[in-house]
Short mmCIF file of C-alpha atoms in Angstrom, two decimals:
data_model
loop_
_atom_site.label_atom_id
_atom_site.label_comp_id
_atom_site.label_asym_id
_atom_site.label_seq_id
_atom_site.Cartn_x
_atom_site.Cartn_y
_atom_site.Cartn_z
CA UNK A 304 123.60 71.02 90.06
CA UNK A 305 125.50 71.99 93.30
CA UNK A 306 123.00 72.36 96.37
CA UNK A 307 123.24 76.40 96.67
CA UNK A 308 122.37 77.20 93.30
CA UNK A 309 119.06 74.19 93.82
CA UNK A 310 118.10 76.97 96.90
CA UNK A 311 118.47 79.69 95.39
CA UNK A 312 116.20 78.79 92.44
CA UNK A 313 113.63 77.30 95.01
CA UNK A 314 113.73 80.68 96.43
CA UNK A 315 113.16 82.64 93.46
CA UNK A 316 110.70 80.29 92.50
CA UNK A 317 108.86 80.84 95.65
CA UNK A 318 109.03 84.61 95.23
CA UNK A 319 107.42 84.69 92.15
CA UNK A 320 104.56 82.63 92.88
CA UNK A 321 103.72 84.91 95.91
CA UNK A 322 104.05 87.29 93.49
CA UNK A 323 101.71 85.87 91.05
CA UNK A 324 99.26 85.42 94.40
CA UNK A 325 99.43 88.72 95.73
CA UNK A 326 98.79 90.12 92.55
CA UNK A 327 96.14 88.12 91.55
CA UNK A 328 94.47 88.74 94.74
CA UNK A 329 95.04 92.65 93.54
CA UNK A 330 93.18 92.08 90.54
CA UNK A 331 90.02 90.36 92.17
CA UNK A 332 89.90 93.08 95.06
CA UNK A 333 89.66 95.47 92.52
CA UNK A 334 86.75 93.32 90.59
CA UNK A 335 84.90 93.73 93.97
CA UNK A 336 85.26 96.71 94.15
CA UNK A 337 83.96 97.72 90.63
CA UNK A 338 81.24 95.67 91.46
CA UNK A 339 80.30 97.12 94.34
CA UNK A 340 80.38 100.41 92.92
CA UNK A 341 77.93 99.02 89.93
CA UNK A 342 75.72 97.79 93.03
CA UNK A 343 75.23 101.11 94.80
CA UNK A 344 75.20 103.33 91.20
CA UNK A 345 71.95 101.25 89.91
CA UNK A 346 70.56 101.72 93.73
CA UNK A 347 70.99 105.02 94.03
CA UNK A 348 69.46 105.50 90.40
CA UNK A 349 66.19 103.38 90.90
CA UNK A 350 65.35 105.25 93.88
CA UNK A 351 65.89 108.65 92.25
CA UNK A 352 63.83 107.52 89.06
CA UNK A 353 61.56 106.00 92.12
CA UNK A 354 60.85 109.44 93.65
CA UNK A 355 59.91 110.75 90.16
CA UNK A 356 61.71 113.84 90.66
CA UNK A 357 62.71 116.88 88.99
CA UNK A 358 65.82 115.56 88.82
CA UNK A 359 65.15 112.33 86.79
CA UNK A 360 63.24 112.47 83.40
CA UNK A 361 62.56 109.10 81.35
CA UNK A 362 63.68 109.60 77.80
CA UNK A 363 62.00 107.91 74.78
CA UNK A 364 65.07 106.66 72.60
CA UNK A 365 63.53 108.62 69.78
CA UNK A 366 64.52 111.85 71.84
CA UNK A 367 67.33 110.49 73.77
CA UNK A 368 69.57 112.21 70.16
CA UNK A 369 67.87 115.64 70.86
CA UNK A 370 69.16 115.69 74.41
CA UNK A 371 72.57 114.49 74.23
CA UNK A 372 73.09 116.66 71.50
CA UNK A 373 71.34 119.65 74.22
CA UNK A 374 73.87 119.00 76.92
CA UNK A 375 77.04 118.61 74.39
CA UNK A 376 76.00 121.94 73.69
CA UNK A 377 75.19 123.66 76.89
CA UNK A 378 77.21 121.66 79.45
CA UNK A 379 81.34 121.90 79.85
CA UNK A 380 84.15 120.01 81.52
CA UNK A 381 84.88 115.93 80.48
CA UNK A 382 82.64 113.61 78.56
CA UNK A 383 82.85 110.22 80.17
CA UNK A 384 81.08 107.76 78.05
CA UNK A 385 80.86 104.21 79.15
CA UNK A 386 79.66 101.98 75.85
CA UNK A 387 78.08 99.06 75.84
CA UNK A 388 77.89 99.15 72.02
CA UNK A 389 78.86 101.35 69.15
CA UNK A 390 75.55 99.72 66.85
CA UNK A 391 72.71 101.76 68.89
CA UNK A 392 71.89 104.32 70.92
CA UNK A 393 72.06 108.32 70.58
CA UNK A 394 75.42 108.60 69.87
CA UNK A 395 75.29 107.15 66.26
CA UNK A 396 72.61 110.48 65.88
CA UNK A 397 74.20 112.58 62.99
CA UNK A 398 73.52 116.13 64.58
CA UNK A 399 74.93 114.56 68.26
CA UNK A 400 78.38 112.94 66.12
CA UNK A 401 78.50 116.82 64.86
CA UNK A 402 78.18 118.33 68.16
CA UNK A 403 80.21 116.04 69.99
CA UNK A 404 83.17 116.59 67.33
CA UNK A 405 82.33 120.47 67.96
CA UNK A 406 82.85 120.24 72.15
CA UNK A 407 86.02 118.27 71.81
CA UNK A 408 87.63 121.06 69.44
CA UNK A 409 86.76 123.71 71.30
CA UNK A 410 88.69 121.90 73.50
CA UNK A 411 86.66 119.87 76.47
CA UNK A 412 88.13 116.60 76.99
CA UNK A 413 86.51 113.36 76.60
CA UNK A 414 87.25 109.80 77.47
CA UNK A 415 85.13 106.66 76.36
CA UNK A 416 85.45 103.11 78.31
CA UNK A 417 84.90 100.77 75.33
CA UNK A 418 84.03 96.66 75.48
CA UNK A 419 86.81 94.56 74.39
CA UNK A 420 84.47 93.13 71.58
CA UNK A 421 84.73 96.63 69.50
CA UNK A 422 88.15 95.26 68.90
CA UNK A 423 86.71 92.12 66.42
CA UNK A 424 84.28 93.84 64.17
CA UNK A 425 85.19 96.38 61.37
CA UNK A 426 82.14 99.02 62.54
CA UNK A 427 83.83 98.67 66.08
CA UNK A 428 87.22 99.73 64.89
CA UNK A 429 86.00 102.11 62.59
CA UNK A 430 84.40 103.71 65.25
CA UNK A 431 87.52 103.60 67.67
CA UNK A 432 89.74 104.97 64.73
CA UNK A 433 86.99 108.13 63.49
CA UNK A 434 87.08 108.98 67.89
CA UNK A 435 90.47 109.06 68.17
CA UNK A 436 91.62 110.84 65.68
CA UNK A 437 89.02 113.80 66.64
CA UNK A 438 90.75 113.79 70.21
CA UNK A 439 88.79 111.10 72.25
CA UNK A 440 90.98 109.30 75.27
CA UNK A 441 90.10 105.53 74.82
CA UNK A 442 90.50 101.99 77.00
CA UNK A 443 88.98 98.57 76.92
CA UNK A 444 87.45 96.76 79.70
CA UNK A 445 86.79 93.18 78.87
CA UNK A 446 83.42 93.85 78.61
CA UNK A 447 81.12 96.77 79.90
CA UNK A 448 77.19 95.99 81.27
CA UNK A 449 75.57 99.06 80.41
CA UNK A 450 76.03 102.39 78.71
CA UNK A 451 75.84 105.94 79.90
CA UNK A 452 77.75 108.96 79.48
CA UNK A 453 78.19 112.42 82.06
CA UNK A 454 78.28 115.64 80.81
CA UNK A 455 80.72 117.52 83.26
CA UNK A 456 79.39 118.10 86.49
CA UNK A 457 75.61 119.15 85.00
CA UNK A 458 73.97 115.23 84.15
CA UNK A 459 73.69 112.07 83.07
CA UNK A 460 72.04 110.39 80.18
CA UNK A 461 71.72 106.06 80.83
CA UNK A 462 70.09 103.26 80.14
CA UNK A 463 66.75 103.18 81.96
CA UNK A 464 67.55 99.70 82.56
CA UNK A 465 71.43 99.12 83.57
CA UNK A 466 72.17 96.39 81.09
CA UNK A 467 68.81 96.58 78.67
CA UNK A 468 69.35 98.91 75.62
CA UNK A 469 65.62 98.37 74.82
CA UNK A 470 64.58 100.23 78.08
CA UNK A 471 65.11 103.62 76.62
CA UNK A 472 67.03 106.14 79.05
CA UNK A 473 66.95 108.59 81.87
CA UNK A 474 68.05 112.00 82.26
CA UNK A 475 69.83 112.01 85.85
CA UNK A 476 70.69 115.35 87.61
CA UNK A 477 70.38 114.83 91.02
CA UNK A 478 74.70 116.02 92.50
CA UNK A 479 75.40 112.54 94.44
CA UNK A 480 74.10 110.55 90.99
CA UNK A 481 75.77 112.18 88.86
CA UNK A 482 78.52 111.69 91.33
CA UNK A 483 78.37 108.06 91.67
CA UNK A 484 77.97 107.87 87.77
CA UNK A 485 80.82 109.60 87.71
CA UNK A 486 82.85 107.75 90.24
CA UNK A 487 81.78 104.29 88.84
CA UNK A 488 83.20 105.48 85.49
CA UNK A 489 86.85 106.26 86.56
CA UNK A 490 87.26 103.49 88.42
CA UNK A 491 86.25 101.81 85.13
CA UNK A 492 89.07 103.79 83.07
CA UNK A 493 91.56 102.70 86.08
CA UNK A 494 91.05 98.95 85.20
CA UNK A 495 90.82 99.42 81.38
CA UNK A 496 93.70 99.69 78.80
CA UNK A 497 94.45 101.83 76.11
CA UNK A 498 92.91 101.10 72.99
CA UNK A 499 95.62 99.26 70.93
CA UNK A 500 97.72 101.62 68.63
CA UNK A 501 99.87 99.32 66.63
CA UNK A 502 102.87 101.97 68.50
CA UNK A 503 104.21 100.34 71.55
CA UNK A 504 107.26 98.68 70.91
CA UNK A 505 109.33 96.70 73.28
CA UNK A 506 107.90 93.05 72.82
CA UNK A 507 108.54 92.23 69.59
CA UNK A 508 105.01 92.06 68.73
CA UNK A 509 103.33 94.95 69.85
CA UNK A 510 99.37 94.46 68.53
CA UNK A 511 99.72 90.76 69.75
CA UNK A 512 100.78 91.80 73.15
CA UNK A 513 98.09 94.71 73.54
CA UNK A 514 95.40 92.00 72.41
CA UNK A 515 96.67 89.58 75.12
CA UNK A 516 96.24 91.94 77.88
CA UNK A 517 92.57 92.69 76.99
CA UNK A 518 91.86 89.05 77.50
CA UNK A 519 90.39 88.50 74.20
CA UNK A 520 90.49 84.78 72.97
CA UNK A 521 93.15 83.42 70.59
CA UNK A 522 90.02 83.62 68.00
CA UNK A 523 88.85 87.01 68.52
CA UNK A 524 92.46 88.04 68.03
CA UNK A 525 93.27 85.97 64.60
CA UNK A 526 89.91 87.72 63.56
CA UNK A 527 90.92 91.26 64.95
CA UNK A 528 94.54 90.76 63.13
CA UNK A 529 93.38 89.18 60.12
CA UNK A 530 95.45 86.00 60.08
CA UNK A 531 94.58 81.99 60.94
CA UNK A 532 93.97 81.04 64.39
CA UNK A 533 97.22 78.78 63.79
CA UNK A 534 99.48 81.88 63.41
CA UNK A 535 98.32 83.55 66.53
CA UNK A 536 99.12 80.59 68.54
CA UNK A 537 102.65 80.26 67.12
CA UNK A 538 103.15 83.79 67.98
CA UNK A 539 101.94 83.27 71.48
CA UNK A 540 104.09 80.70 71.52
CA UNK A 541 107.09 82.30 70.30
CA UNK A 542 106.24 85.38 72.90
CA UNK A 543 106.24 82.86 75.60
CA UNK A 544 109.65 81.55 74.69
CA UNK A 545 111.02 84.55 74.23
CA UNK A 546 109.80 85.67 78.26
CA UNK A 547 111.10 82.35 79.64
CA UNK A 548 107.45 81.44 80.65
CA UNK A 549 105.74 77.94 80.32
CA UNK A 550 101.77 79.22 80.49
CA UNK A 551 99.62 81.91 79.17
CA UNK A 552 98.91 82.76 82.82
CA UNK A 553 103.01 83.53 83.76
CA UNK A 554 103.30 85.35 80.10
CA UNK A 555 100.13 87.63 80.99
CA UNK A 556 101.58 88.51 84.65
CA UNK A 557 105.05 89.38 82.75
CA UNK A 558 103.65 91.64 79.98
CA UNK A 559 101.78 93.44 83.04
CA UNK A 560 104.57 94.12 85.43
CA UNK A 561 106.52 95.18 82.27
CA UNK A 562 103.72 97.61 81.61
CA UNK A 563 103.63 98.84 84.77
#
């Protein structure tokens, strides 16, 4: 191979992998900062629940229903509802599914950050499929470490505890909280991505490629397709070849920059 064309592929080969670095280094900046955000939301909570306030009331979970379904009612603006699971809590209440589905047709948006492991159980995508087709805006975070939702600008109902779902929950409607809540929560729906549709096109293997960039494990996805762990390797292989890339690591930073 004549010496220029050895150079220029050195070149381009060192392009990319300060490409790969930089952006890497993008992604774990923004970890850190999610984190930090986590760290000063569950500070700021404990010490309102700490001052025992009129703007913090403990909720028993057997009336946490009765007041969600009070402030889907009263309150109005965006729902943002960070899960942490779709098999407990208030929102599985039948009067709060009825009032929920009543705010977003009279038109107030609402956007739910799910965990990625919704994705490999058939409650979990039931539950994705009933929301979206009543008008909720949905993305996956790898996972999620607690659950809470805020009601416009008015409160928030969370987890007493931030990752224990047997700690009941907490009324919050102290401004900067529900702030906070509210900032940790879009910074959330920055990093996640759209639940998978089955309609992007473009890669040959759309559901596959959706999957991938979740970061789910080759056996969560042949479990969330429905085929052998065998065939989603082959087709991870095949979607490799096809992107002239040798690891999972080089196909994952291609499908990304392709998606923007």
């Amino acid at each position: 191979m004549p010496p220029r064309t050895v150079e220029t592929d050195d070149g381009a080969f060192l392009a990319l992998e300060e490409h790969l670095r930089n952006e890497q280094a993008r992604l774990e900046e923004r970890r850190r900062e999610l984190e930090r955000t986590r760290e000063l939301v569950a500070r700021v909570t404990s010490r309102s629940l700490g001052a025992r306030d009129a703007t913090a009331d403990v909720v028993p979970q057997v009336v946490a229903p009765s007041v969600v379904n009070q402030l889907l009612t009263e309150s109005t603006g965006m729902v943002r509802n960070y899960v942490l699971t779709v098999d407990a809590g208030p929102a599985l209440d039948e009067a709060t599914v009825s009032a929920n589905r009543a705010r977003i047709e009279r038109g107030d948006e609402q956007r739910a950050v799910y965990p990625a492991d919704v994705l490999t159980t058939t409650r979990g995508l039931q539950w994705l499929s009933i929301w979206s087709e009543v008008g909720e805006d949905q993305r996956i975070l790898p996972s999620t470490s607690t659950e809470f939702a805020v009601f416009g600008d008015t409160a928030v109902v969370a987890l007493a505890g931030w990752d224990d779902l047997e700690s009941g929950y907490v009324v919050l409607r102290d401004p900067l909280v529900v702030h906070l809540y509210t900032a940790y929560f879009d910074l959330a729906w920055k990093h996640g991505v759209p639940a998978p549709t089955g309609e992007r096109g473009g890669s040959g293997d759309p559901r596959l490629v959706e999957l991938l960039e979740l970061g789910l494990k080759d056996e969560a996805i042949a479990r969330h397709l429905g085929v052998s762990l065998r065939t989603v390797r082959r087709r991870v292989a095949r979607l490799m070849a096809v992107n002239g890339v040798d690891t999972r690591f080089q196909l994952g930073w291609v499908l990304a920059s392709r998606g923007g």
